[in-house]
Amino acid sequence: MNADDFPTPDADVETVAPESLKGRIDAGEDVTLLDARMQSDYEEWHIDGDSVESINVPYFEFLEDELDEDVLAQVPDDRDVTVLCAKGGASEFVAGTLAEEGYDVDHLEDGMNGWARIYERVEVSGYDGAGALYQYQRPSSGCLGYLLVEGDEAAVIDPLRAFTDRYLNDADELGVDLTYAIDTHIHADHISGVRALDAVGVEGVIPDASVQRGVTYADDITLADDGDEFAVGDATIETVSTPGHTSGMTSYLVDGSLLATGDGLFIESVARPDLEEGDDGAPEAAAQLYESLQERVLSLPDETLIGGAHFSDAAEPAADGTYTAPIGQLEAEMDALTMDEDDFVELILSDMPPRPANYEDIIPTNLGQQEADDDEAFELELGPNNCAASQESLAGD
């Protein structure tokens, strides 16, 4: 049903901004959510947290003229409840219906679409290179990006198209020119912002090794080869080839202090190897990933920070609130990083999670092989990223 199709309850209900809900969850407040989406949508992707109680009762259960007592019994009547749905229409109706029954309720503005528009910038305090480094965090999908600011210049790594204006506005706020927009690889879970930023005068950069996948715009953009360096003020971003997740997977060493690993290594897991060549090519890609991790990543000094392009619910943020960790810490905590190659390959192939939602459309869109307007692009990337191997079997005791 469309939002306009729902009956209008007599009771008025307050609207909660997504940022306000996120603030309460971050503060550890007890939050009770009633998710009115279909069960399949809920099971694929919903708001979670240590202090969050999430209940799924689809909106159609509230459309009856006389509400079933079993439906009402699922909704706590001894606390405030925030109702949410996909876009805000169903949740307003459900919240109003419950308010008429005497429940203390409000509803989430724009639903999960509003939740997906939260994008936070957190400074990486452990970064000790030139300038300042920030991590962008998108809690709805776990997407991470990086903004290096040095002198009067800045560069963004793994930008999202949905937040093109945000990067430009942040650069203005910080008093710098955004000079580079850099991708680590052809992403499968979100629409890249590199071309959108390149179109407004920021130099777009993608790995040269990714072009062979069928990139259609390679002649219009800068290609980064292994060992290439990009100057941002007095800081340097060095290109480090780390294939495995994809054949063109590339990391970027930010002034010798943080390695932006894209989807190669996360602070709680390693990459899945099947999104480019499928199940048949996954064993070879997994072996390639092992070599990249051992020879190009773990060979760096132990104090080098790792910052991936994603985090999952299993990830524990650092003291500064960023999803970063020193290489030495990850090697000590993650069994997968100390195994021999055969055991590593067997482990990460043994329990692969579902592939990212809409990846079969997202990849060709990022290759330039098909088009999507801004609204279509935003809809494509809603949901979990699922670009990592299963976290449950990778960490140490």
PDB file of N, CA and C in Angstrom, residues 92-125:
ATOM      1  N   GLU A  92       2.951   5.476  10.611  1.00  0.00           N
ATOM      2  CA  GLU A  92       2.072   6.523  11.137  1.00  0.00           C
ATOM      3  C   GLU A  92       0.683   5.959  11.405  1.00  0.00           C
ATOM      4  N   PHE A  93       0.194   5.137  10.471  1.00  0.00           N
ATOM      5  CA  PHE A  93      -1.116   4.509  10.648  1.00  0.00           C
ATOM      6  C   PHE A  93      -1.124   3.568  11.851  1.00  0.00           C
ATOM      7  N   VAL A  94      -0.102   2.694  11.947  1.00  0.00           N
ATOM      8  CA  VAL A  94      -0.045   1.727  13.044  1.00  0.00           C
ATOM      9  C   VAL A  94       0.085   2.444  14.378  1.00  0.00           C
ATOM     10  N   ALA A  95       0.948   3.466  14.437  1.00  0.00           N
ATOM     11  CA  ALA A  95       1.131   4.214  15.685  1.00  0.00           C
ATOM     12  C   ALA A  95      -0.177   4.897  16.101  1.00  0.00           C
ATOM     13  N   GLY A  96      -0.882   5.477  15.135  1.00  0.00           N
ATOM     14  CA  GLY A  96      -2.153   6.120  15.449  1.00  0.00           C
ATOM     15  C   GLY A  96      -3.187   5.129  15.959  1.00  0.00           C
ATOM     16  N   THR A  97      -3.200   3.961  15.338  1.00  0.00           N
ATOM     17  CA  THR A  97      -4.128   2.916  15.768  1.00  0.00           C
ATOM     18  C   THR A  97      -3.841   2.486  17.199  1.00  0.00           C
ATOM     19  N   LEU A  98      -2.562   2.322  17.512  1.00  0.00           N
ATOM     20  CA  LEU A  98      -2.176   1.922  18.867  1.00  0.00           C
ATOM     21  C   LEU A  98      -2.453   3.036  19.871  1.00  0.00           C
ATOM     22  N   ALA A  99      -2.247   4.268  19.448  1.00  0.00           N
ATOM     23  CA  ALA A  99      -2.538   5.398  20.346  1.00  0.00           C
ATOM     24  C   ALA A  99      -4.023   5.413  20.717  1.00  0.00           C
ATOM     25  N   GLU A 100      -4.868   5.087  19.761  1.00  0.00           N
ATOM     26  CA  GLU A 100      -6.304   5.016  20.046  1.00  0.00           C
ATOM     27  C   GLU A 100      -6.621   3.935  21.081  1.00  0.00           C
ATOM     28  N   GLU A 101      -5.746   2.927  21.147  1.00  0.00           N
ATOM     29  CA  GLU A 101      -5.934   1.847  22.110  1.00  0.00           C
ATOM     30  C   GLU A 101      -5.270   2.150  23.447  1.00  0.00           C
ATOM     31  N   GLY A 102      -4.670   3.343  23.573  1.00  0.00           N
ATOM     32  CA  GLY A 102      -4.085   3.750  24.842  1.00  0.00           C
ATOM     33  C   GLY A 102      -2.597   3.501  24.974  1.00  0.00           C
ATOM     34  N   TYR A 103      -1.924   3.092  23.913  1.00  0.00           N
ATOM     35  CA  TYR A 103      -0.480   2.842  23.977  1.00  0.00           C
ATOM     36  C   TYR A 103       0.291   4.159  23.858  1.00  0.00           C
ATOM     37  N   ASP A 104       1.480   4.203  24.469  1.00  0.00           N
ATOM     38  CA  ASP A 104       2.385   5.351  24.343  1.00  0.00           C
ATOM     39  C   ASP A 104       3.302   5.100  23.155  1.00  0.00           C
ATOM     40  N   VAL A 105       3.022   5.752  22.044  1.00  0.00           N
ATOM     41  CA  VAL A 105       3.746   5.455  20.805  1.00  0.00           C
ATOM     42  C   VAL A 105       4.109   6.739  20.062  1.00  0.00           C
ATOM     43  N   ASP A 106       5.148   6.629  19.252  1.00  0.00           N
ATOM     44  CA  ASP A 106       5.467   7.615  18.230  1.00  0.00           C
ATOM     45  C   ASP A 106       5.919   6.824  17.010  1.00  0.00           C
ATOM     46  N   HIS A 107       6.320   7.515  15.941  1.00  0.00           N
ATOM     47  CA  HIS A 107       6.780   6.750  14.769  1.00  0.00           C
ATOM     48  C   HIS A 107       7.975   7.419  14.126  1.00  0.00           C
ATOM     49  N   LEU A 108       8.785   6.604  13.445  1.00  0.00           N
ATOM     50  CA  LEU A 108      10.057   7.045  12.873  1.00  0.00           C
ATOM     51  C   LEU A 108       9.832   7.764  11.552  1.00  0.00           C
ATOM     52  N   GLU A 109      10.319   8.979  11.477  1.00  0.00           N
ATOM     53  CA  GLU A 109      10.194   9.793  10.269  1.00  0.00           C
ATOM     54  C   GLU A 109      10.873   9.116   9.077  1.00  0.00           C
ATOM     55  N   ASP A 110      10.135   8.929   8.005  1.00  0.00           N
ATOM     56  CA  ASP A 110      10.641   8.340   6.754  1.00  0.00           C
ATOM     57  C   ASP A 110      11.106   6.900   6.908  1.00  0.00           C
ATOM     58  N   GLY A 111      10.817   6.266   8.037  1.00  0.00           N
ATOM     59  CA  GLY A 111      11.091   4.843   8.213  1.00  0.00           C
ATOM     60  C   GLY A 111      12.537   4.452   7.978  1.00  0.00           C
ATOM     61  N   MET A 112      12.725   3.262   7.424  1.00  0.00           N
ATOM     62  CA  MET A 112      14.079   2.763   7.181  1.00  0.00           C
ATOM     63  C   MET A 112      14.794   3.584   6.109  1.00  0.00           C
ATOM     64  N   ASN A 113      14.034   4.230   5.220  1.00  0.00           N
ATOM     65  CA  ASN A 113      14.666   5.138   4.260  1.00  0.00           C
ATOM     66  C   ASN A 113      15.322   6.306   4.978  1.00  0.00           C
ATOM     67  N   GLY A 114      14.653   6.831   6.003  1.00  0.00           N
ATOM     68  CA  GLY A 114      15.249   7.901   6.798  1.00  0.00           C
ATOM     69  C   GLY A 114      16.452   7.414   7.572  1.00  0.00           C
ATOM     70  N   TRP A 115      16.360   6.211   8.118  1.00  0.00           N
ATOM     71  CA  TRP A 115      17.492   5.609   8.837  1.00  0.00           C
ATOM     72  C   TRP A 115      18.705   5.485   7.911  1.00  0.00           C
ATOM     73  N   ALA A 116      18.463   5.153   6.642  1.00  0.00           N
ATOM     74  CA  ALA A 116      19.556   4.970   5.684  1.00  0.00           C
ATOM     75  C   ALA A 116      20.205   6.286   5.278  1.00  0.00           C
ATOM     76  N   ARG A 117      19.606   7.414   5.645  1.00  0.00           N
ATOM     77  CA  ARG A 117      20.199   8.711   5.309  1.00  0.00           C
ATOM     78  C   ARG A 117      21.075   9.268   6.443  1.00  0.00           C
ATOM     79  N   ILE A 118      21.190   8.532   7.534  1.00  0.00           N
ATOM     80  CA  ILE A 118      22.115   8.946   8.596  1.00  0.00           C
ATOM     81  C   ILE A 118      23.545   8.673   8.132  1.00  0.00           C
ATOM     82  N   TYR A 119      24.392   9.677   8.246  1.00  0.00           N
ATOM     83  CA  TYR A 119      25.784   9.554   7.792  1.00  0.00           C
ATOM     84  C   TYR A 119      26.623  10.430   8.711  1.00  0.00           C
ATOM     85  N   GLU A 120      27.485   9.805   9.488  1.00  0.00           N
ATOM     86  CA  GLU A 120      28.215  10.511  10.533  1.00  0.00           C
ATOM     87  C   GLU A 120      29.710  10.580  10.224  1.00  0.00           C
ATOM     88  N   ARG A 121      30.331  11.670  10.630  1.00  0.00           N
ATOM     89  CA  ARG A 121      31.772  11.860  10.439  1.00  0.00           C
ATOM     90  C   ARG A 121      32.451  11.873  11.796  1.00  0.00           C
ATOM     91  N   VAL A 122      33.394  10.953  11.994  1.00  0.00           N
ATOM     92  CA  VAL A 122      34.078  10.805  13.276  1.00  0.00           C
ATOM     93  C   VAL A 122      35.586  10.891  13.039  1.00  0.00           C
ATOM     94  N   GLU A 123      36.277  11.695  13.830  1.00  0.00           N
ATOM     95  CA  GLU A 123      37.722  11.832  13.648  1.00  0.00           C
ATOM     96  C   GLU A 123      38.444  10.588  14.160  1.00  0.00           C
ATOM     97  N   VAL A 124      39.431  10.135  13.398  1.00  0.00           N
ATOM     98  CA  VAL A 124      40.260   8.986  13.781  1.00  0.00           C
ATOM     99  C   VAL A 124      41.397   9.518  14.647  1.00  0.00           C
ATOM    100  N   SER A 125      41.262   9.391  15.956  1.00  0.00           N
ATOM    101  CA  SER A 125      42.251   9.997  16.847  1.00  0.00           C
ATOM    102  C   SER A 125      43.568   9.246  16.828  1.00  0.00           C
TER     103      SER A 125
END
